[in-house]
Short mmCIF file of C-alpha atoms in Angstrom, two decimals:
data_model
loop_
_atom_site.label_atom_id
_atom_site.label_comp_id
_atom_site.label_asym_id
_atom_site.label_seq_id
_atom_site.Cartn_x
_atom_site.Cartn_y
_atom_site.Cartn_z
CA PHE A 1 -10.77 -2.03 0.60
CA PHE A 2 -7.36 -2.05 3.04
CA GLY A 3 -8.21 -5.27 3.96
CA ARG A 4 -8.27 -6.73 0.65
CA ASN A 5 -6.04 -9.43 -1.22
CA CYS A 6 -3.21 -6.84 -2.94
CA ALA A 7 -3.42 -9.23 -5.78
CA GLU A 8 -6.79 -8.55 -6.47
CA VAL A 9 -7.16 -7.14 -10.10
CA TYR A 10 -9.60 -4.82 -10.98
CA PHE A 11 -10.19 -3.44 -14.57
CA ALA A 12 -12.26 -0.63 -15.51
CA GLY A 13 -16.21 -1.05 -14.56
CA GLN A 14 -15.34 -3.21 -11.89
CA LEU A 15 -15.39 -1.11 -8.82
CA GLN A 16 -19.09 1.04 -8.98
CA GLY A 17 -19.02 4.22 -7.44
CA ALA A 18 -20.40 7.55 -7.62
CA LEU A 19 -18.45 10.80 -8.86
CA GLY A 20 -18.42 13.49 -5.76
CA GLY A 21 -18.95 16.89 -6.15
CA ALA A 22 -18.38 17.90 -9.92
CA MET A 23 -20.57 16.63 -12.48
CA VAL A 24 -17.32 15.21 -14.96
CA ALA A 25 -18.66 14.19 -18.37
CA THR A 26 -17.00 11.07 -19.27
CA THR A 27 -15.13 11.52 -22.81
CA MET A 28 -14.53 7.98 -24.84
CA PRO A 29 -11.54 6.68 -23.90
CA ALA A 30 -8.59 7.21 -27.12
CA SER A 31 -8.41 3.56 -28.45
CA GLY A 32 -5.91 1.21 -27.10
CA LEU A 33 -4.11 3.96 -24.65
CA VAL A 34 -3.77 1.36 -21.87
CA VAL A 35 -2.49 3.11 -18.45
CA HIS A 36 -1.88 0.31 -15.54
CA VAL A 37 -1.85 1.43 -12.28
CA LEU A 38 1.05 -0.24 -9.34
CA HIS A 39 0.83 0.23 -6.11
CA ALA A 40 3.52 -0.91 -2.84
CA SER A 41 1.98 0.05 0.43
CA GLN A 42 2.48 -0.57 4.14
CA THR A 43 -0.10 1.37 5.49
CA GLY A 44 -2.55 1.78 2.78
CA ASN A 45 -1.27 4.90 1.85
CA ALA A 46 0.36 4.32 -1.66
CA THR A 47 -2.72 2.19 -2.10
CA GLU A 48 -5.55 4.81 -1.68
CA ILE A 49 -3.63 7.36 -3.64
CA ALA A 50 -3.02 4.44 -6.51
CA ARG A 51 -6.85 3.55 -6.36
CA SER A 52 -7.42 7.49 -7.15
CA ILE A 53 -5.19 7.92 -10.09
CA HIS A 54 -7.20 4.33 -11.34
CA ASP A 55 -10.19 5.60 -10.76
CA GLN A 56 -9.87 9.06 -12.68
CA LEU A 57 -8.26 7.26 -16.17
CA SER A 58 -11.63 7.22 -17.63
CA ASP A 59 -12.55 10.02 -17.27
CA ARG A 60 -8.75 11.55 -18.87
CA GLY A 61 -9.44 9.46 -21.86
CA PHE A 62 -7.82 6.64 -21.45
CA VAL A 63 -8.67 3.19 -20.69
CA ALA A 64 -7.67 2.00 -17.17
CA GLY A 65 -5.65 -1.33 -17.42
CA ALA A 66 -4.84 -3.45 -14.79
CA PHE A 67 -4.75 -2.09 -10.68
CA LEU A 68 -2.75 -4.54 -8.90
CA CYS A 69 -0.09 -5.08 -6.14
CA LEU A 70 3.48 -4.28 -7.08
CA GLY A 71 4.45 -7.56 -5.56
CA GLU A 72 2.19 -9.44 -7.54
CA PHE A 73 3.35 -7.56 -10.82
CA GLY A 74 6.92 -9.31 -10.37
CA ALA A 75 5.21 -13.06 -9.67
CA GLN A 76 3.52 -12.79 -12.81
CA PHE A 77 6.50 -11.60 -14.89
CA VAL A 78 8.55 -14.37 -13.58
CA ASP A 79 6.18 -16.77 -14.76
CA ILE A 80 6.07 -15.05 -17.80
CA LEU A 81 9.98 -14.98 -17.97
CA GLU A 82 9.98 -18.75 -17.30
CA GLY A 83 7.16 -19.48 -19.98
CA LYS A 84 4.35 -20.43 -18.22
CA THR A 85 1.00 -19.98 -19.01
CA VAL A 86 -0.67 -16.93 -17.92
CA SER A 87 -4.36 -15.95 -17.29
CA PRO A 88 -6.11 -13.62 -19.50
CA ASP A 89 -6.30 -10.77 -16.88
CA GLN A 90 -2.29 -10.97 -16.89
CA SER A 91 -1.86 -11.31 -20.32
CA TRP A 92 -0.96 -7.43 -20.95
CA LEU A 93 2.10 -8.64 -19.42
CA ALA A 94 3.01 -11.12 -22.06
CA ASP A 95 1.35 -10.46 -25.26
CA ASP A 96 0.10 -7.00 -25.30
CA GLY A 97 3.57 -5.80 -23.24
CA ALA A 98 3.79 -1.79 -22.13
CA GLY A 99 4.46 -1.05 -25.50
CA ASP A 100 2.97 2.05 -27.60
CA LYS A 101 -0.05 1.95 -26.51
CA SER A 102 0.23 1.37 -22.64
CA ARG A 103 1.64 3.05 -20.10
CA THR A 104 2.37 2.05 -15.94
CA VAL A 105 1.92 4.19 -13.18
CA ILE A 106 3.61 3.01 -9.45
CA VAL A 107 2.58 4.64 -6.20
CA ALA A 108 5.63 3.09 -3.45
CA SER A 109 5.72 3.97 0.15
CA THR A 110 8.68 3.56 2.09
CA THR A 111 9.36 2.03 5.67
CA GLY A 112 11.61 1.94 8.24
CA ASP A 113 14.31 3.89 7.16
CA GLY A 114 14.63 4.04 3.84
CA ASP A 115 12.94 0.03 2.95
CA ALA A 116 10.67 -0.65 0.58
CA PRO A 117 7.56 -2.00 1.91
CA ASP A 118 6.98 -5.47 2.18
CA SER A 119 4.99 -5.80 -0.76
CA ALA A 120 7.22 -4.49 -3.07
CA ARG A 121 10.51 -7.25 -1.97
CA PRO A 122 8.92 -9.67 -4.08
CA PHE A 123 9.11 -7.30 -7.05
CA LEU A 124 12.82 -6.41 -5.94
CA ARG A 125 13.76 -9.95 -5.66
CA HIS A 126 12.22 -10.77 -9.56
CA MET A 127 13.50 -7.76 -10.58
CA ARG A 128 17.08 -9.22 -9.86
CA LYS A 129 16.44 -12.46 -11.53
CA VAL A 130 15.51 -11.12 -14.54
CA LYS A 131 18.22 -8.58 -14.48
CA LYS A 132 20.91 -11.59 -14.69
CA GLU A 133 18.63 -13.36 -17.18
CA ASN A 134 17.77 -10.13 -19.42
CA ALA A 135 19.08 -6.55 -18.32
CA GLU A 136 17.11 -5.06 -21.14
CA HIS A 137 13.57 -7.08 -20.95
CA PHE A 138 11.90 -3.78 -20.59
CA ALA A 139 14.31 -1.62 -22.77
CA PRO A 140 11.82 0.19 -25.68
CA ARG A 141 13.10 -1.18 -29.15
CA ASP A 142 11.69 -2.22 -32.06
CA GLY A 143 9.67 -5.59 -31.70
CA ASN A 144 9.65 -5.81 -27.92
CA LYS A 145 6.11 -5.97 -26.16
CA THR A 146 7.29 -5.63 -23.36
CA GLN A 147 8.57 -2.75 -22.88
CA LEU A 148 7.73 -1.07 -19.90
CA GLN A 149 7.26 3.08 -19.28
CA TYR A 150 6.12 4.10 -15.95
CA GLY A 151 5.92 7.16 -13.96
CA LEU A 152 6.53 6.63 -10.43
CA LEU A 153 5.37 8.64 -7.25
CA GLY A 154 7.36 8.15 -3.54
CA LEU A 155 5.72 8.14 -0.77
CA GLY A 156 8.47 8.77 2.34
CA ASP A 157 9.17 11.30 5.47
CA THR A 158 11.57 13.22 5.85
CA ASN A 159 11.83 12.95 9.73
CA TYR A 160 13.97 9.42 8.39
CA GLU A 161 17.40 9.76 7.04
CA VAL A 162 17.03 7.70 3.84
CA PHE A 163 13.94 10.02 1.92
CA CYS A 164 11.68 8.00 0.05
CA GLY A 165 14.54 4.60 -0.03
CA GLY A 166 11.56 2.54 -1.10
CA ALA A 167 10.31 4.44 -4.35
CA LYS A 168 14.10 5.21 -4.97
CA ARG A 169 14.61 1.21 -4.71
CA VAL A 170 12.06 0.33 -7.27
CA ASP A 171 12.97 3.33 -9.94
CA LYS A 172 16.74 1.75 -9.57
CA ALA A 173 15.27 -2.03 -9.98
CA LEU A 174 13.05 -0.72 -13.13
CA ARG A 175 15.77 0.85 -14.76
CA GLU A 176 18.24 -1.64 -14.67
CA VAL A 177 15.89 -4.38 -16.83
CA GLY A 178 15.86 -1.46 -19.37
CA ALA A 179 12.22 0.50 -18.22
CA THR A 180 12.21 3.97 -19.00
CA THR A 181 10.30 6.88 -17.29
CA PHE A 182 7.67 9.10 -19.04
CA CYS A 183 7.48 11.93 -16.49
CA ALA A 184 9.70 12.62 -13.09
CA ARG A 185 9.66 10.85 -9.99
CA GLY A 186 7.68 12.95 -7.32
CA GLU A 187 8.42 12.61 -3.60
CA ALA A 188 5.80 12.95 -1.31
CA ASP A 189 6.42 14.19 2.41
CA ASP A 190 4.25 12.80 5.14
CA ALA A 191 6.21 14.89 7.04
CA VAL A 192 4.32 18.00 6.30
CA GLY A 193 1.53 16.45 4.87
CA LEU A 194 1.20 13.92 1.82
CA GLU A 195 -1.79 15.80 0.26
CA GLN A 196 1.02 19.24 -0.74
CA PHE A 197 2.57 17.02 -2.96
CA VAL A 198 0.40 14.17 -4.17
CA GLU A 199 -2.13 16.60 -5.68
CA PRO A 200 0.51 18.87 -7.69
CA TRP A 201 2.06 15.92 -9.33
CA ILE A 202 -1.04 13.71 -10.04
CA ASP A 203 -1.84 17.29 -11.90
CA GLY A 204 1.34 17.00 -13.73
CA LEU A 205 0.44 13.11 -14.37
CA TRP A 206 -2.11 13.72 -17.25
CA PRO A 207 -0.53 15.87 -19.35
CA ALA A 208 2.83 13.53 -18.92
CA LEU A 209 1.00 10.83 -20.01
CA SER A 210 -0.88 12.75 -23.06
CA ASP A 211 2.36 14.05 -24.44
CA SER A 212 4.27 10.17 -23.46
CA PHE A 213 1.61 8.84 -26.17
CA GLY A 214 1.88 11.72 -28.81
CA LEU A 215 -2.10 13.15 -27.85
CA ALA A 216 -2.66 16.97 -28.14
CA LYS A 217 -1.89 18.67 -24.82
CA ASP A 218 -5.58 19.13 -24.22
CA SER A 219 -6.68 15.42 -25.26
CA ALA A 220 -6.18 13.99 -21.47
CA ASP A 221 -8.50 16.45 -20.12
CA PRO A 222 -11.99 15.66 -19.03
CA GLU A 223 -14.41 17.96 -20.75
CA PRO A 224 -15.86 21.11 -18.74
CA SER A 225 -17.94 20.06 -15.97
CA VAL A 226 -21.22 21.20 -15.62
CA GLN A 227 -22.45 23.67 -12.51
CA ALA A 228 -18.90 21.98 -10.59
CA GLU A 229 -18.68 23.65 -7.24
CA LEU A 230 -16.22 21.47 -5.87
CA THR A 231 -13.35 18.83 -7.53
CA THR A 232 -14.31 15.27 -4.70
CA PRO A 233 -12.68 12.27 -4.56
CA ARG A 234 -14.67 9.06 -6.04
CA LEU A 235 -17.79 7.75 -3.50
CA LEU A 236 -16.03 4.26 -2.84
CA PRO A 237 -18.44 2.09 -1.90
CA VAL A 238 -18.23 0.41 1.72
CA GLY A 239 -16.25 -3.01 1.00
CA LEU A 240 -16.62 -4.79 4.76
CA THR A 241 -19.85 -6.17 6.80
CA LEU A 242 -20.41 -7.42 10.00
CA ARG A 243 -22.79 -10.73 10.44
CA GLY A 244 -23.16 -12.13 14.05
CA ALA A 245 -21.16 -15.08 14.91
CA VAL A 246 -22.20 -18.59 14.50
CA ASP A 247 -21.32 -21.56 16.09
CA ASN A 248 -18.81 -22.94 13.22
CA ASP A 249 -17.50 -19.50 13.09
CA LYS A 250 -13.78 -20.23 14.07
CA THR A 251 -12.26 -17.69 16.87
CA SER A 252 -9.45 -15.44 15.07
CA GLY A 253 -7.49 -12.15 15.07
CA VAL A 254 -8.13 -9.85 11.99
CA GLU A 255 -6.29 -10.10 8.80
CA HIS A 256 -3.84 -7.61 9.19
CA VAL A 257 -1.91 -9.49 12.13
CA ALA A 258 -3.10 -13.21 11.90
CA ASN A 259 -0.16 -13.56 9.16
CA LYS A 260 2.60 -12.66 11.33
CA GLU A 261 4.68 -14.85 13.17
CA LEU A 262 4.00 -13.04 16.31
CA VAL A 263 6.03 -14.03 19.28
CA GLU A 264 5.05 -12.78 23.32
CA MET A 265 7.43 -11.49 25.33
CA ARG A 266 7.82 -10.41 28.54
CA ILE A 267 9.59 -6.96 30.08
CA THR A 268 11.71 -8.16 32.36
CA ALA A 269 13.88 -4.66 32.55
CA ALA A 270 13.27 -1.12 31.94
CA THR A 271 15.87 1.93 33.22
CA LYS A 272 15.62 5.23 32.34
CA LEU A 273 18.59 6.52 30.58
CA SER A 274 16.99 10.35 30.00
CA ASP A 275 13.79 11.94 31.99
CA GLY A 276 12.29 14.51 29.60
CA GLU A 277 9.92 15.23 32.55
CA ALA A 278 12.30 16.10 34.81
CA ASP A 279 14.71 18.15 31.75
CA THR A 280 12.83 19.17 29.06
CA ARG A 281 15.84 20.00 27.22
CA VAL A 282 15.83 16.23 26.17
CA LYS A 283 13.93 13.58 25.41
CA THR A 284 12.57 10.88 28.22
CA VAL A 285 14.72 7.66 26.50
CA TRP A 286 14.09 4.18 27.86
CA HIS A 287 16.22 0.90 27.52
CA VAL A 288 14.03 -2.00 27.97
CA GLU A 289 15.23 -5.93 28.32
CA LEU A 290 12.26 -8.67 26.67
CA GLU A 291 12.61 -12.26 27.40
CA VAL A 292 10.38 -14.76 25.33
CA VAL A 293 6.86 -15.81 27.83
CA ASP A 294 6.46 -19.30 25.95
CA THR A 295 9.95 -21.04 26.57
CA SER A 296 8.93 -23.31 23.40
CA GLN A 297 9.17 -20.77 21.22
CA SER A 298 12.41 -19.37 19.59
CA PHE A 299 13.25 -15.24 18.35
CA GLN A 300 15.85 -16.37 16.45
CA TYR A 301 17.73 -12.86 15.38
CA CYS A 302 21.32 -11.47 14.63
CA PRO A 303 22.66 -7.99 15.47
CA GLY A 304 21.65 -5.69 13.03
CA ASP A 305 18.10 -6.59 13.23
CA ALA A 306 15.03 -4.85 13.89
CA PHE A 307 11.58 -6.28 15.33
CA ALA A 308 8.12 -5.01 14.83
CA LEU A 309 5.89 -4.32 17.76
CA HIS A 310 2.44 -5.03 17.18
CA VAL A 311 0.28 -2.20 19.47
CA GLU A 312 -3.26 -2.00 19.62
CA ASN A 313 -5.64 1.48 19.73
CA GLU A 314 -5.72 3.36 23.17
CA PRO A 315 -8.63 1.52 24.83
CA SER A 316 -9.76 5.15 25.98
CA GLU A 317 -10.19 5.67 22.20
CA VAL A 318 -12.11 2.69 21.55
CA ASP A 319 -14.17 3.41 24.01
CA MET A 320 -15.21 6.41 22.49
CA ILE A 321 -15.30 5.91 19.07
CA LEU A 322 -18.10 3.08 20.20
CA ARG A 323 -20.10 5.80 21.73
CA ARG A 324 -19.93 8.00 19.00
CA LEU A 325 -20.76 5.54 16.89
CA GLU A 326 -23.53 3.96 19.13
CA VAL A 327 -22.91 0.57 19.33
CA THR A 328 -24.66 -0.68 21.56
CA GLU A 329 -23.21 -4.09 21.90
CA PRO A 330 -19.25 -3.58 21.49
CA ASP A 331 -18.71 -7.55 22.69
CA ARG A 332 -21.09 -9.34 21.00
CA ALA A 333 -19.63 -12.10 19.02
CA VAL A 334 -19.08 -10.73 15.00
CA VAL A 335 -17.61 -12.36 11.92
CA LEU A 336 -15.90 -9.25 9.61
CA SER A 337 -16.51 -10.09 5.68
CA ARG A 338 -16.25 -8.75 2.41
CA THR A 339 -18.85 -7.28 0.99
CA THR A 340 -17.63 -9.38 -2.55
CA GLY A 341 -17.71 -12.80 0.03
CA GLY A 342 -15.48 -14.39 2.51
CA ASP A 343 -14.61 -13.57 5.41
CA VAL A 344 -12.23 -11.19 7.06
CA SER A 345 -11.88 -11.92 10.45
CA GLY A 346 -12.93 -15.57 12.85
CA ALA A 347 -15.51 -14.93 15.72
CA THR A 348 -14.36 -11.84 17.40
CA THR A 349 -16.06 -8.63 18.76
CA ILE A 350 -16.87 -4.89 17.31
CA ARG A 351 -14.71 -3.84 20.16
CA SER A 352 -11.84 -6.05 19.07
CA LEU A 353 -11.93 -4.91 15.69
CA PHE A 354 -11.62 -1.45 16.76
CA SER A 355 -8.87 -2.05 19.00
CA SER A 356 -6.49 -3.95 16.16
CA ARG A 357 -7.54 -3.34 12.86
CA PRO A 358 -8.13 0.63 12.13
CA ASP A 359 -5.22 3.17 13.38
CA LEU A 360 -7.54 5.44 14.83
CA ARG A 361 -5.23 8.36 15.43
CA SER A 362 -4.17 8.22 11.31
CA LEU A 363 -4.53 11.44 8.85
CA PRO A 364 -7.91 10.71 7.83
CA LYS A 365 -8.00 10.97 4.06
CA LYS A 366 -9.89 12.70 1.67
CA SER A 367 -11.61 9.72 0.25
CA LEU A 368 -13.18 9.18 4.08
CA LEU A 369 -14.36 12.53 4.41
CA ARG A 370 -15.80 12.34 1.03
CA SER A 371 -18.17 8.62 2.36
CA LEU A 372 -18.57 10.60 5.86
CA SER A 373 -20.57 13.37 4.17
CA GLU A 374 -23.13 10.83 3.40
CA PHE A 375 -23.76 9.91 6.73
CA CYS A 376 -24.62 13.88 8.48
CA SER A 377 -28.23 14.77 8.57
CA VAL A 378 -27.17 18.65 8.98
CA THR A 379 -26.49 19.78 5.55
CA LYS A 380 -23.94 22.38 6.91
CA GLU A 381 -22.00 19.82 8.47
CA SER A 382 -22.50 17.48 5.46
CA ASP A 383 -21.16 20.80 3.38
CA ARG A 384 -18.02 21.23 5.19
CA LEU A 385 -17.00 17.54 4.91
CA LEU A 386 -17.36 17.95 1.86
CA TRP A 387 -15.35 21.55 1.57
CA LEU A 388 -12.31 19.59 3.45
CA SER A 389 -12.44 16.43 1.20
CA SER A 390 -12.24 18.68 -1.65
CA ARG A 391 -9.55 20.31 -3.86
CA GLU A 392 -10.61 23.70 -3.22
CA GLY A 393 -10.42 23.10 0.71
CA LYS A 394 -6.64 21.92 0.50
CA GLU A 395 -5.35 24.87 3.02
CA ASP A 396 -7.90 24.32 5.57
CA TYR A 397 -7.50 20.54 5.29
CA THR A 398 -3.63 21.23 6.07
CA THR A 399 -4.45 23.35 8.61
CA LEU A 400 -7.00 21.17 10.80
CA PHE A 401 -5.21 17.87 10.47
CA VAL A 402 -1.48 18.74 9.91
CA THR A 403 -1.10 22.12 11.94
CA GLU A 404 -3.76 21.63 14.39
CA ARG A 405 -3.08 17.54 14.37
CA TRP A 406 -6.73 16.55 14.66
CA THR A 407 -7.70 13.16 14.44
CA LEU A 408 -10.97 11.35 13.43
CA LEU A 409 -12.40 11.62 16.98
CA ASP A 410 -11.84 15.56 16.72
CA LEU A 411 -13.56 15.78 13.30
CA LEU A 412 -16.86 13.49 14.70
CA ASP A 413 -16.74 15.40 18.11
CA SER A 414 -17.30 18.48 16.22
CA LEU A 415 -20.26 16.86 13.42
CA PRO A 416 -22.97 15.47 15.86
CA SER A 417 -25.16 14.65 12.94
CA CYS A 418 -22.49 12.29 11.39
CA LYS A 419 -23.37 8.24 12.04
CA PRO A 420 -21.66 6.35 10.23
CA PRO A 421 -21.70 2.44 10.16
CA PRO A 422 -19.17 0.71 12.10
CA GLU A 423 -18.00 -0.99 8.75
CA LEU A 424 -17.08 2.15 7.09
CA LEU A 425 -14.33 3.16 9.26
CA LEU A 426 -13.31 -0.23 9.52
CA ASP A 427 -12.91 -0.75 5.64
CA GLN A 428 -11.58 3.23 4.74
CA LEU A 429 -9.66 4.22 7.84
CA ALA A 430 -5.70 3.43 7.47
CA PRO A 431 -5.10 -0.15 9.40
CA LEU A 432 -2.79 -0.08 12.31
CA GLY A 433 0.59 -0.78 11.38
CA PRO A 434 3.21 -2.26 13.64
CA ARG A 435 5.85 0.32 15.11
CA TYR A 436 9.68 -1.12 14.53
CA TYR A 437 12.62 -1.15 16.84
CA SER A 438 16.66 -1.88 16.38
CA ILE A 439 17.59 -4.45 18.58
CA ALA A 440 19.86 -3.11 20.75
CA SER A 441 21.48 -6.90 21.77
CA SER A 442 22.93 -10.09 20.57
CA PRO A 443 21.90 -13.50 21.05
CA THR A 444 25.33 -14.62 21.45
CA LYS A 445 25.81 -12.78 24.33
CA GLU A 446 21.75 -12.44 26.04
CA GLY A 447 21.20 -15.97 25.43
CA PRO A 448 18.59 -17.26 22.73
CA GLY A 449 15.08 -15.49 23.64
CA ARG A 450 16.18 -12.29 24.98
CA VAL A 451 16.11 -9.02 23.08
CA HIS A 452 16.89 -5.39 24.55
CA PHE A 453 16.19 -2.32 22.94
CA ALA A 454 15.79 1.99 23.72
CA PHE A 455 13.02 3.54 22.88
CA SER A 456 12.33 7.55 22.87
CA LEU A 457 8.61 8.78 24.32
CA VAL A 458 7.08 10.33 21.51
CA ASP A 459 5.49 13.65 23.15
CA THR A 460 3.65 16.01 20.69
CA PRO A 461 0.98 18.30 20.73
CA GLY A 462 -2.30 17.12 21.08
CA GLY A 463 -5.59 18.16 19.01
CA PRO A 464 -8.52 19.62 20.58
CA ARG A 465 -9.30 17.55 23.27
CA ALA A 466 -6.15 17.26 24.80
CA ALA A 467 -2.86 19.46 25.05
CA ARG A 468 -0.37 16.86 24.83
CA ARG A 469 -0.10 13.38 22.79
CA LEU A 470 1.94 10.41 23.79
CA GLY A 471 2.82 7.95 21.01
CA LEU A 472 0.48 5.05 20.73
CA ALA A 473 3.45 2.85 20.68
CA THR A 474 5.69 4.15 22.84
CA GLY A 475 2.97 5.89 25.24
CA ALA A 476 1.82 1.98 25.87
CA LEU A 477 5.31 1.39 26.74
CA HIS A 478 6.64 4.04 29.08
CA LYS A 479 3.03 3.69 31.02
CA MET A 480 4.87 -0.51 31.44
CA CYS A 481 8.36 0.77 32.04
CA ARG A 482 7.41 3.15 34.97
CA VAL A 483 5.82 -0.15 36.82
CA PRO A 484 8.41 -2.84 35.59
CA GLU A 485 7.42 -5.00 38.38
CA ARG A 486 4.22 -5.67 36.67
CA ASP A 487 3.49 -9.02 34.16
CA HIS A 488 3.66 -6.35 31.12
CA ARG A 489 3.64 -8.61 27.90
CA VAL A 490 3.87 -7.56 24.25
CA ARG A 491 3.67 -8.86 20.82
CA ILE A 492 6.89 -8.79 18.81
CA SER A 493 7.79 -10.27 15.34
CA LEU A 494 11.11 -10.13 13.32
CA ARG A 495 12.29 -7.94 10.57
CA PRO A 496 15.43 -8.94 9.27
CA SER A 497 18.01 -6.64 7.98
CA THR A 498 19.02 -6.72 4.24
CA SER A 499 21.83 -4.14 4.44
CA PHE A 500 22.93 -3.01 8.57
CA VAL A 501 24.53 -6.30 9.04
CA LEU A 502 27.90 -7.28 10.63
CA PRO A 503 30.72 -9.08 8.53
CA ARG A 504 30.81 -12.90 8.13
CA ASP A 505 34.68 -13.03 9.37
CA PRO A 506 34.55 -11.79 13.19
CA ALA A 507 38.25 -10.59 12.10
CA THR A 508 37.34 -8.00 9.99
CA PRO A 509 37.99 -4.39 11.40
CA ILE A 510 34.70 -2.26 11.41
CA ILE A 511 33.88 0.79 12.34
CA LEU A 512 30.75 1.87 14.56
CA ILE A 513 29.16 5.07 14.11
CA GLY A 514 26.66 6.55 16.32
CA PRO A 515 25.22 9.80 14.51
CA GLY A 516 23.76 12.07 17.09
CA THR A 517 20.26 10.68 17.84
CA GLY A 518 20.58 10.94 21.89
CA ILE A 519 19.58 6.84 21.97
CA ALA A 520 22.80 6.01 20.39
#
């Protein structure tokens, strides 16, 4: 479902999936107590967590309301503010409002160094407009049908300077237009494993929702399980399918990069600033110079901007996964489509899809492990996957995937009987996102179409298949920089800075600080 349009709105009952593990009896929803779930995701993590919360609402005694992208929420809100007609699916914003019988849960990730994800940026712009026109629009007061009470879960990474910056911006924007919270903001740290923070926050969400509605403490708890052994995620249906390409299918890239304004650049020079191979006390750091390949293309940027490097999976790892999935014709022309209708890609190949669509090194999510358990012919292996996907198997999951750094390939190697269809992995693995780098040059000095940047080589302990593992992007760049005379090319897109910019007046005094990163 990562490839689906973030503007799609799902209501309770539209996504049919069997409960995994424990057989939980569904309680009758408390009349009119609606909970909407919004998500703002850069790589798919926030969307998956939000989906999990939305799927549990009916079992917890609430009415599952809207499930939509936070950016689309902002656009709909402005339409309502301007008096435009809204569709029935959007009417909860205008007619019912959030009010006393509705709450909203938001899951928001962070990208870059504390930035909000791309899908949240329209929302933040809309909220600034709302603040100017009516700073108390969402405030809880008599007769205000659009009062908004929300709970927010932020995803971040303490390896970066600004932790959970995206969620904090969303929180601030909502407070500034009068919205109030019904529970404390959660902050999950990807540096030590999101699951360790997400599950306890969701556990606390249900009593917080119950309290905010004025319900009895146990009214939002599901009824006791019948022979419940494991608490596993709901089994998600496979949302994608592969079909053979026909003559009228256009050749195109896959969805998550097709909408980017990509520019092909050539590496013209590479200088090693420090050598971690010669001195293990330092990191390997390269200074790289790029130049536009097609001179008819422009790459306009300002000092302080960054760019997104669009990478592909390591070819050897793609070959491994194709062999493991027993794909006999990886280069046959196919089209990836949604099971609900509509193509995700043009004519391409399975090899190309696995090269550019899923992140093969991403942390396998518990919902994926739950799905994989359905494709094991050996009961012991299926049980192992169910255990790892369960709440009870949390410690083993953390040990395997966080501490020992297992990837999907490592997992499949340990489960010989597990033979999932390619569509499952294309659908439920996190999408392969771009890597961001700060531009270290000025167009007025280097000329148009030339970009400089520096990067440090990511070199971490590997899983069971390798002692060391180089970063996907920095490892590929490192190999290119070692032989710069070859015609190495990369694809990038601009990521303009919204805060780190030079003053308009060049006579304005400035202070520049390079805080101990080793790169500066």
